[in-house]
Amino acid sequence: MTRRVGLSARRIFGVLSAVALFASVSACGALGGSGSEDKPAEAAAPGKVEKAKITLGLIPVLDVASVHVAIKKGYFKEEGLEVEVKTIQGGAAAIPGLIDGSLDITFGNWVSFFLAESKGAAKGVDGLKLVSDGYQAKPEMFLILSKSDSAVKSPKDLEGKTIAINTFKNIAELTAKATLEANNVDVSKVTFKEFAFPDMEAAVQNGTVDAAFMVEPFISKAQRVSGQITVLDAASGPTDGIPIAGYGTTGKFANQNPNTVKAFQRAMAKGQRDAADRPTVEPLLVEYAKVDKETAGLVHFGEYPTTLDATRLQRVSNLMRTYGLLENDFDVKPMLVSSEG
């Protein structure tokens, strides 16, 4: 398939180039760096964790492999933490859990975190705070797939069609719209419909939707088992290398449990590092994502950043502004919680 990039794509690249130029002269926040403005957590002295058992929201996708690596290797236990995993459908759906306290920390896409914070959704709990990076895009790990015998074979074919995404106003919708527009597709003529990732393959096969925005390991399973075909790589062109998701909590939790947050960050830094080793991750995919061994061996990996970088995350915020998901410019740096590294 030949990808066509029109005037819209050039406009997007111009925005991203400006962001890159801004980044070159701006300070960035990183785990262990000076980019965080969450002073109470930063100033906390090392000590025993305030909350030894934390509830962590996760989606059963490749993106969260580092958590399962950290659990398996005992990194959380070494830090005095016990992690109770609670399955969520997406970042947007998990944020109410942070606010009502049913989740202490959750995995979520950056779009959902930034959008909720910009609207003051978590104002009653001192806002949303970001504690660890999670995943960054690489080619073939964000794909829009269709049925093998479908008439939908190219991006342009998606006009007037329905695409499954896991939740609205998230990284999937943003990257889908950006890359569709870059391929001269009128996104106003595309309908998005919510489905959990595990249900998307069947929805495409039975015709409930025309295509689905999938992530790994569901991409590889749909391709191998159902023969589904790639219509568009949503991590290409204007979204190439885009930061995808990470881990967040509330300002209230971070301020009341600074040592717990730092312990989580230290364990996650080790998990992120080890998740880059494919032989370490593949067996865990079989366990937590419930895919077969053959599918686990085919998945396309993204990046697992080991630092929480404000400059990198600002790219997402600026792209959201370009596509109207944010009404005003939004600085992500105040959301970051620093770590001792």
Tab-separated table of C-alpha atoms in Angstrom:
chain	number	residue	atom	x	y	z
A	1	MET	CA	0.000	0.000	0.000
A	2	THR	CA	1.362	3.408	-0.936
A	3	ARG	CA	0.743	6.095	1.633
A	4	ARG	CA	-0.185	9.525	0.284
A	5	VAL	CA	0.655	12.615	2.259
A	6	GLY	CA	-1.170	15.820	1.345
A	7	LEU	CA	-1.245	19.427	2.491
A	8	SER	CA	-2.707	18.447	5.864
A	9	ALA	CA	0.313	16.276	6.596
A	10	ARG	CA	2.692	19.112	5.743
A	11	ARG	CA	0.791	21.361	8.129
A	12	ILE	CA	1.082	18.754	10.869
A	13	PHE	CA	4.800	18.272	10.261
A	14	GLY	CA	5.225	22.022	10.507
A	15	VAL	CA	3.596	21.983	13.932
A	16	LEU	CA	5.761	19.110	15.094
A	17	SER	CA	8.925	20.794	13.771
A	18	ALA	CA	8.060	23.879	15.775
A	19	VAL	CA	7.604	21.701	18.847
A	20	ALA	CA	11.010	20.114	18.266
A	21	LEU	CA	12.611	23.568	17.967
A	22	PHE	CA	10.931	24.644	21.195
A	23	ALA	CA	12.166	21.453	22.876
A	24	SER	CA	15.766	22.233	21.953
A	25	VAL	CA	15.716	25.421	24.033
A	26	SER	CA	13.439	24.242	26.836
A	27	ALA	CA	14.143	22.402	30.044
A	28	CYS	CA	12.645	18.964	30.355
A	29	GLY	CA	11.446	17.002	33.327
A	30	ALA	CA	12.767	13.489	33.834
A	31	LEU	CA	12.820	10.862	36.493
A	32	GLY	CA	15.632	12.066	38.667
A	33	GLY	CA	15.727	15.454	36.899
A	34	SER	CA	14.522	18.944	37.701
A	35	GLY	CA	11.489	18.917	35.388
A	36	SER	CA	8.944	18.052	38.063
A	37	GLU	CA	7.002	20.726	39.832
A	38	ASP	CA	5.345	18.395	42.328
A	39	LYS	CA	7.319	19.763	45.298
A	40	PRO	CA	5.769	17.750	48.139
A	41	ALA	CA	6.683	14.381	46.597
A	42	GLU	CA	10.107	15.624	45.493
A	43	ALA	CA	10.977	16.878	48.937
A	44	ALA	CA	9.933	13.709	50.765
A	45	ALA	CA	12.762	11.925	52.542
A	46	PRO	CA	13.374	8.263	51.706
A	47	GLY	CA	11.592	5.953	54.067
A	48	LYS	CA	9.046	3.229	54.516
A	49	VAL	CA	6.176	3.253	52.041
A	50	GLU	CA	2.997	4.803	53.398
A	51	LYS	CA	0.756	2.311	51.583
A	52	ALA	CA	2.199	-1.163	51.110
A	53	LYS	CA	-0.604	-2.523	48.906
A	54	ILE	CA	-1.621	-0.466	45.901
A	55	THR	CA	-4.341	-1.021	43.317
A	56	LEU	CA	-3.052	-0.543	39.787
A	57	GLY	CA	-5.287	-0.222	36.715
A	58	LEU	CA	-3.992	-2.059	33.638
A	59	ILE	CA	-5.148	-3.066	30.148
A	60	PRO	CA	-4.077	-6.570	28.957
A	61	VAL	CA	-1.852	-5.194	26.171
A	62	LEU	CA	1.835	-5.296	25.291
A	63	ASP	CA	2.233	-1.699	26.515
A	64	VAL	CA	2.101	-2.767	30.173
A	65	ALA	CA	4.595	-5.637	29.909
A	66	SER	CA	7.031	-3.760	32.139
A	67	VAL	CA	4.625	-3.979	35.090
A	68	HIS	CA	4.356	-7.736	34.743
A	69	VAL	CA	8.126	-7.999	34.405
A	70	ALA	CA	8.535	-5.977	37.601
A	71	ILE	CA	6.024	-8.183	39.417
A	72	LYS	CA	7.607	-11.385	38.144
A	73	LYS	CA	11.142	-10.317	39.066
A	74	GLY	CA	10.114	-9.054	42.482
A	75	TYR	CA	11.007	-5.414	41.875
A	76	PHE	CA	7.877	-4.134	43.617
A	77	LYS	CA	8.399	-6.518	46.515
A	78	GLU	CA	11.966	-5.263	46.914
A	79	GLU	CA	10.507	-1.778	47.330
A	80	GLY	CA	8.012	-2.915	49.972
A	81	LEU	CA	5.051	-2.859	47.609
A	82	GLU	CA	2.336	-5.360	46.787
A	83	VAL	CA	0.533	-4.604	43.523
A	84	GLU	CA	-3.105	-5.599	43.027
A	85	VAL	CA	-3.891	-5.446	39.298
A	86	LYS	CA	-7.346	-4.285	38.242
A	87	THR	CA	-8.326	-4.621	34.576
A	88	ILE	CA	-9.532	-1.436	32.859
A	89	GLN	CA	-10.753	-0.761	29.301
A	90	GLY	CA	-8.720	2.384	28.721
A	91	GLY	CA	-7.165	5.443	30.289
A	92	ALA	CA	-10.288	7.591	30.000
A	93	ALA	CA	-12.323	4.932	31.784
A	94	ALA	CA	-9.720	4.598	34.546
A	95	ILE	CA	-9.520	8.266	35.561
A	96	PRO	CA	-12.819	8.165	37.531
A	97	GLY	CA	-11.257	5.277	39.468
A	98	LEU	CA	-8.337	7.478	40.468
A	99	ILE	CA	-10.710	10.228	41.512
A	100	ASP	CA	-12.957	8.000	43.638
A	101	GLY	CA	-9.995	6.138	45.138
A	102	SER	CA	-10.768	2.690	43.743
A	103	LEU	CA	-7.439	2.922	41.884
A	104	ASP	CA	-4.244	4.264	43.430
A	105	ILE	CA	-2.275	4.399	40.179
A	106	THR	CA	-3.368	3.576	36.650
A	107	PHE	CA	-1.949	2.990	33.233
A	108	GLY	CA	-3.447	5.338	30.689
A	109	ASN	CA	-2.772	7.061	27.401
A	110	TRP	CA	-1.384	10.586	27.550
A	111	VAL	CA	-4.307	12.044	25.623
A	112	SER	CA	-6.793	10.981	28.293
A	113	PHE	CA	-4.583	12.257	31.124
A	114	PHE	CA	-3.977	15.651	29.490
A	115	LEU	CA	-7.599	16.124	28.452
A	116	ALA	CA	-8.925	15.319	31.926
A	117	GLU	CA	-6.410	17.620	33.597
A	118	SER	CA	-7.118	20.468	31.183
A	119	LYS	CA	-10.806	20.251	32.098
A	120	GLY	CA	-10.112	20.142	35.842
A	121	ALA	CA	-11.740	16.722	36.166
A	122	ALA	CA	-9.556	15.786	39.139
A	123	LYS	CA	-9.461	19.197	40.815
A	124	GLY	CA	-11.068	17.785	43.958
A	125	VAL	CA	-8.117	15.411	44.448
A	126	ASP	CA	-5.394	17.972	43.663
A	127	GLY	CA	-5.274	17.147	39.984
A	128	LEU	CA	-3.670	14.323	38.024
A	129	LYS	CA	0.029	13.548	38.336
A	130	LEU	CA	2.254	11.448	36.090
A	131	VAL	CA	4.695	9.108	37.787
A	132	SER	CA	6.201	6.865	35.100
A	133	ASP	CA	6.463	6.692	31.321
A	134	GLY	CA	5.119	3.541	29.764
A	135	TYR	CA	5.204	3.159	26.008
A	136	GLN	CA	6.267	4.933	22.827
A	137	ALA	CA	5.297	4.167	19.245
A	138	LYS	CA	7.259	2.242	16.652
A	139	PRO	CA	6.064	1.087	13.212
A	140	GLU	CA	3.405	-1.653	12.985
A	141	MET	CA	2.286	-1.512	16.608
A	142	PHE	CA	-0.719	0.798	16.011
A	143	LEU	CA	-2.642	-0.664	13.067
A	144	ILE	CA	-6.119	-0.217	11.618
A	145	LEU	CA	-7.138	-3.660	10.356
A	146	SER	CA	-9.992	-4.881	8.180
A	147	LYS	CA	-11.360	-8.283	7.171
A	148	SER	CA	-9.314	-10.094	4.525
A	149	ASP	CA	-12.147	-10.060	1.963
A	150	SER	CA	-13.331	-6.539	2.839
A	151	ALA	CA	-13.582	-3.747	0.292
A	152	VAL	CA	-11.669	-1.625	2.812
A	153	LYS	CA	-8.046	-2.000	1.740
A	154	SER	CA	-6.627	1.533	1.814
A	155	PRO	CA	-7.079	4.599	4.050
A	156	LYS	CA	-9.349	6.307	1.506
A	157	ASP	CA	-11.700	3.315	1.675
A	158	LEU	CA	-12.431	4.220	5.307
A	159	GLU	CA	-14.490	7.277	4.359
A	160	GLY	CA	-18.093	6.557	5.284
A	161	LYS	CA	-17.042	3.520	7.339
A	162	THR	CA	-16.959	2.609	11.036
A	163	ILE	CA	-13.742	1.997	12.985
A	164	ALA	CA	-13.555	0.365	16.407
A	165	ILE	CA	-11.446	2.109	19.063
A	166	ASN	CA	-11.101	1.183	22.728
A	167	THR	CA	-12.285	4.539	24.133
A	168	PHE	CA	-13.154	7.959	22.730
A	169	LYS	CA	-10.866	11.010	22.979
A	170	ASN	CA	-7.740	8.971	23.562
A	171	ILE	CA	-4.439	8.299	21.809
A	172	ALA	CA	-6.126	5.887	19.393
A	173	GLU	CA	-8.619	8.462	18.148
A	174	LEU	CA	-5.946	11.165	17.935
A	175	THR	CA	-3.413	9.127	15.964
A	176	ALA	CA	-6.119	7.644	13.752
A	177	LYS	CA	-7.403	11.088	12.792
A	178	ALA	CA	-3.907	12.489	12.245
A	179	THR	CA	-2.801	9.686	9.942
A	180	LEU	CA	-6.136	9.464	8.123
A	181	GLU	CA	-5.979	13.171	7.343
A	182	ALA	CA	-2.363	12.779	6.242
A	183	ASN	CA	-3.668	10.253	3.715
A	184	ASN	CA	-6.304	12.684	2.377
A	185	VAL	CA	-9.212	11.073	4.226
A	186	ASP	CA	-12.087	13.320	5.351
A	187	VAL	CA	-12.227	12.306	9.022
A	188	SER	CA	-15.663	13.904	9.418
A	189	LYS	CA	-16.968	11.035	7.282
A	190	VAL	CA	-15.469	8.346	9.538
A	191	THR	CA	-17.425	6.959	12.506
A	192	PHE	CA	-15.659	5.643	15.608
A	193	LYS	CA	-17.295	3.080	17.877
A	194	GLU	CA	-16.091	1.849	21.262
A	195	PHE	CA	-14.992	-1.769	21.742
A	196	ALA	CA	-12.633	-3.390	24.210
A	197	PHE	CA	-9.435	-4.544	22.511
A	198	PRO	CA	-10.171	-8.277	23.040
A	199	ASP	CA	-13.526	-7.875	21.233
A	200	MET	CA	-12.287	-6.053	18.140
A	201	GLU	CA	-11.199	-9.032	16.048
A	202	ALA	CA	-14.676	-10.578	16.267
A	203	ALA	CA	-16.357	-7.226	15.589
A	204	VAL	CA	-14.425	-6.930	12.330
A	205	GLN	CA	-15.059	-10.540	11.348
A	206	ASN	CA	-18.824	-10.393	11.922
A	207	GLY	CA	-19.213	-7.016	10.233
A	208	THR	CA	-20.213	-5.023	13.295
A	209	VAL	CA	-17.498	-2.558	12.263
A	210	ASP	CA	-15.613	-2.135	8.999
A	211	ALA	CA	-12.193	-1.894	10.618
A	212	ALA	CA	-10.568	-1.722	14.030
A	213	PHE	CA	-7.746	0.251	15.597
A	214	MET	CA	-5.746	-2.471	17.334
A	215	VAL	CA	-2.638	-2.732	19.472
A	216	GLU	CA	-0.440	-5.709	20.274
A	217	PRO	CA	-0.913	-8.549	20.961
A	218	PHE	CA	-4.358	-8.249	19.349
A	219	ILE	CA	-2.876	-7.150	16.011
A	220	SER	CA	-0.783	-10.274	15.628
A	221	LYS	CA	-3.629	-12.524	16.768
A	222	ALA	CA	-6.106	-10.979	14.297
A	223	GLN	CA	-3.599	-11.299	11.472
A	224	ARG	CA	-2.574	-14.855	12.290
A	225	VAL	CA	-5.948	-16.346	13.256
A	226	SER	CA	-8.388	-14.363	11.083
A	227	GLY	CA	-6.094	-13.183	8.310
A	228	GLN	CA	-7.034	-9.552	8.844
A	229	ILE	CA	-5.144	-7.027	6.725
A	230	THR	CA	-3.494	-3.675	7.405
A	231	VAL	CA	-5.341	-0.618	6.145
A	232	LEU	CA	-3.228	2.013	7.885
A	233	ASP	CA	-0.268	2.241	10.266
A	234	ALA	CA	-1.415	4.858	12.777
A	235	ALA	CA	2.128	5.277	14.120
A	236	SER	CA	3.512	6.731	10.908
A	237	GLY	CA	3.938	10.100	9.259
A	238	PRO	CA	2.774	12.796	11.695
A	239	THR	CA	2.603	10.306	14.575
A	240	ASP	CA	5.896	8.490	13.992
A	241	GLY	CA	7.504	7.806	17.376
A	242	ILE	CA	4.652	9.474	19.264
A	243	PRO	CA	4.585	8.901	23.064
A	244	ILE	CA	1.605	6.715	23.840
A	245	ALA	CA	0.948	6.073	27.479
A	246	GLY	CA	2.222	5.870	31.022
A	247	TYR	CA	1.188	5.748	34.655
A	248	GLY	CA	-0.637	8.384	36.643
A	249	THR	CA	-2.161	9.052	40.034
A	250	THR	CA	-3.779	11.997	41.789
A	251	GLY	CA	-2.024	14.886	43.456
A	252	LYS	CA	-3.722	13.864	46.692
A	253	PHE	CA	-2.293	10.341	46.557
A	254	ALA	CA	1.172	11.580	45.548
A	255	ASN	CA	1.278	14.137	48.370
A	256	GLN	CA	0.020	11.728	51.025
A	257	ASN	CA	2.167	8.808	49.833
A	258	PRO	CA	5.439	10.250	48.495
A	259	ASN	CA	7.577	7.255	49.482
A	260	THR	CA	5.049	4.860	47.957
A	261	VAL	CA	5.156	6.775	44.668
A	262	LYS	CA	8.951	6.820	44.629
A	263	ALA	CA	9.049	3.090	45.366
A	264	PHE	CA	6.677	2.512	42.454
A	265	GLN	CA	8.886	4.651	40.200
A	266	ARG	CA	12.050	2.741	41.135
A	267	ALA	CA	10.409	-0.629	40.486
A	268	MET	CA	8.963	0.595	37.190
A	269	ALA	CA	12.316	1.937	36.000
A	270	LYS	CA	13.726	-1.568	36.350
A	271	GLY	CA	10.681	-3.111	34.681
A	272	GLN	CA	10.880	-0.667	31.765
A	273	ARG	CA	14.547	-1.496	31.291
A	274	ASP	CA	13.954	-5.244	31.293
A	275	ALA	CA	10.878	-5.049	29.028
A	276	ALA	CA	13.193	-4.170	26.142
A	277	ASP	CA	14.334	-7.809	26.242
A	278	ARG	CA	11.903	-9.718	24.032
A	279	PRO	CA	12.591	-13.211	25.509
A	280	THR	CA	11.636	-11.804	28.915
A	281	VAL	CA	8.308	-10.428	27.721
A	282	GLU	CA	6.973	-13.128	25.389
A	283	PRO	CA	6.164	-15.727	28.087
A	284	LEU	CA	4.415	-13.056	30.155
A	285	LEU	CA	2.151	-12.137	27.228
A	286	VAL	CA	0.855	-15.687	27.264
A	287	GLU	CA	0.058	-15.305	30.961
A	288	TYR	CA	-1.517	-11.866	31.301
A	289	ALA	CA	-2.763	-11.120	27.776
A	290	LYS	CA	-3.990	-14.702	27.287
A	291	VAL	CA	-2.502	-15.097	23.801
A	292	ASP	CA	-0.936	-18.246	22.452
A	293	LYS	CA	2.809	-18.727	22.269
A	294	GLU	CA	2.882	-18.391	18.472
A	295	THR	CA	1.144	-15.002	18.582
A	296	ALA	CA	3.440	-13.792	21.362
A	297	GLY	CA	6.383	-14.543	19.093
A	298	LEU	CA	4.992	-12.326	16.315
A	299	VAL	CA	4.080	-9.116	18.133
A	300	HIS	CA	5.709	-5.833	17.175
A	301	PHE	CA	7.293	-4.095	20.150
A	302	GLY	CA	7.267	-0.373	20.843
A	303	GLU	CA	9.715	1.501	23.075
A	304	TYR	CA	9.709	1.392	26.881
A	305	PRO	CA	11.183	4.774	27.949
A	306	THR	CA	12.982	4.789	31.280
A	307	THR	CA	12.591	8.540	31.877
A	308	LEU	CA	9.541	10.748	32.190
A	309	ASP	CA	10.407	13.594	29.815
A	310	ALA	CA	8.229	16.708	29.654
A	311	THR	CA	9.618	17.744	26.272
A	312	ARG	CA	8.698	14.413	24.710
A	313	LEU	CA	5.207	14.400	26.240
A	314	GLN	CA	4.580	17.985	25.172
A	315	ARG	CA	4.507	16.705	21.602
A	316	VAL	CA	1.251	14.889	22.382
A	317	SER	CA	-0.298	17.985	23.924
A	318	ASN	CA	0.571	20.076	20.879
A	319	LEU	CA	-0.891	17.499	18.511
A	320	MET	CA	-4.067	17.473	20.600
A	321	ARG	CA	-4.261	21.250	20.219
A	322	THR	CA	-3.862	20.916	16.443
A	323	TYR	CA	-6.828	18.534	16.228
A	324	GLY	CA	-9.086	20.397	18.624
A	325	LEU	CA	-8.953	17.937	21.514
A	326	LEU	CA	-7.577	20.804	23.607
A	327	GLU	CA	-9.137	24.258	23.430
A	328	ASN	CA	-5.977	26.015	24.627
A	329	ASP	CA	-2.246	25.364	24.811
A	330	PHE	CA	-1.470	22.969	27.654
A	331	ASP	CA	1.848	22.648	29.500
A	332	VAL	CA	2.386	19.073	30.716
A	333	LYS	CA	5.386	19.776	32.942
A	334	PRO	CA	3.453	20.646	36.139
A	335	MET	CA	1.871	17.174	36.024
A	336	LEU	CA	5.183	15.329	36.366
A	337	VAL	CA	6.319	13.848	39.688
A	338	SER	CA	10.088	13.532	39.944
A	339	SER	CA	11.966	10.537	41.250
A	340	GLU	CA	15.275	9.968	42.922
A	341	GLY	CA	16.169	7.901	39.841
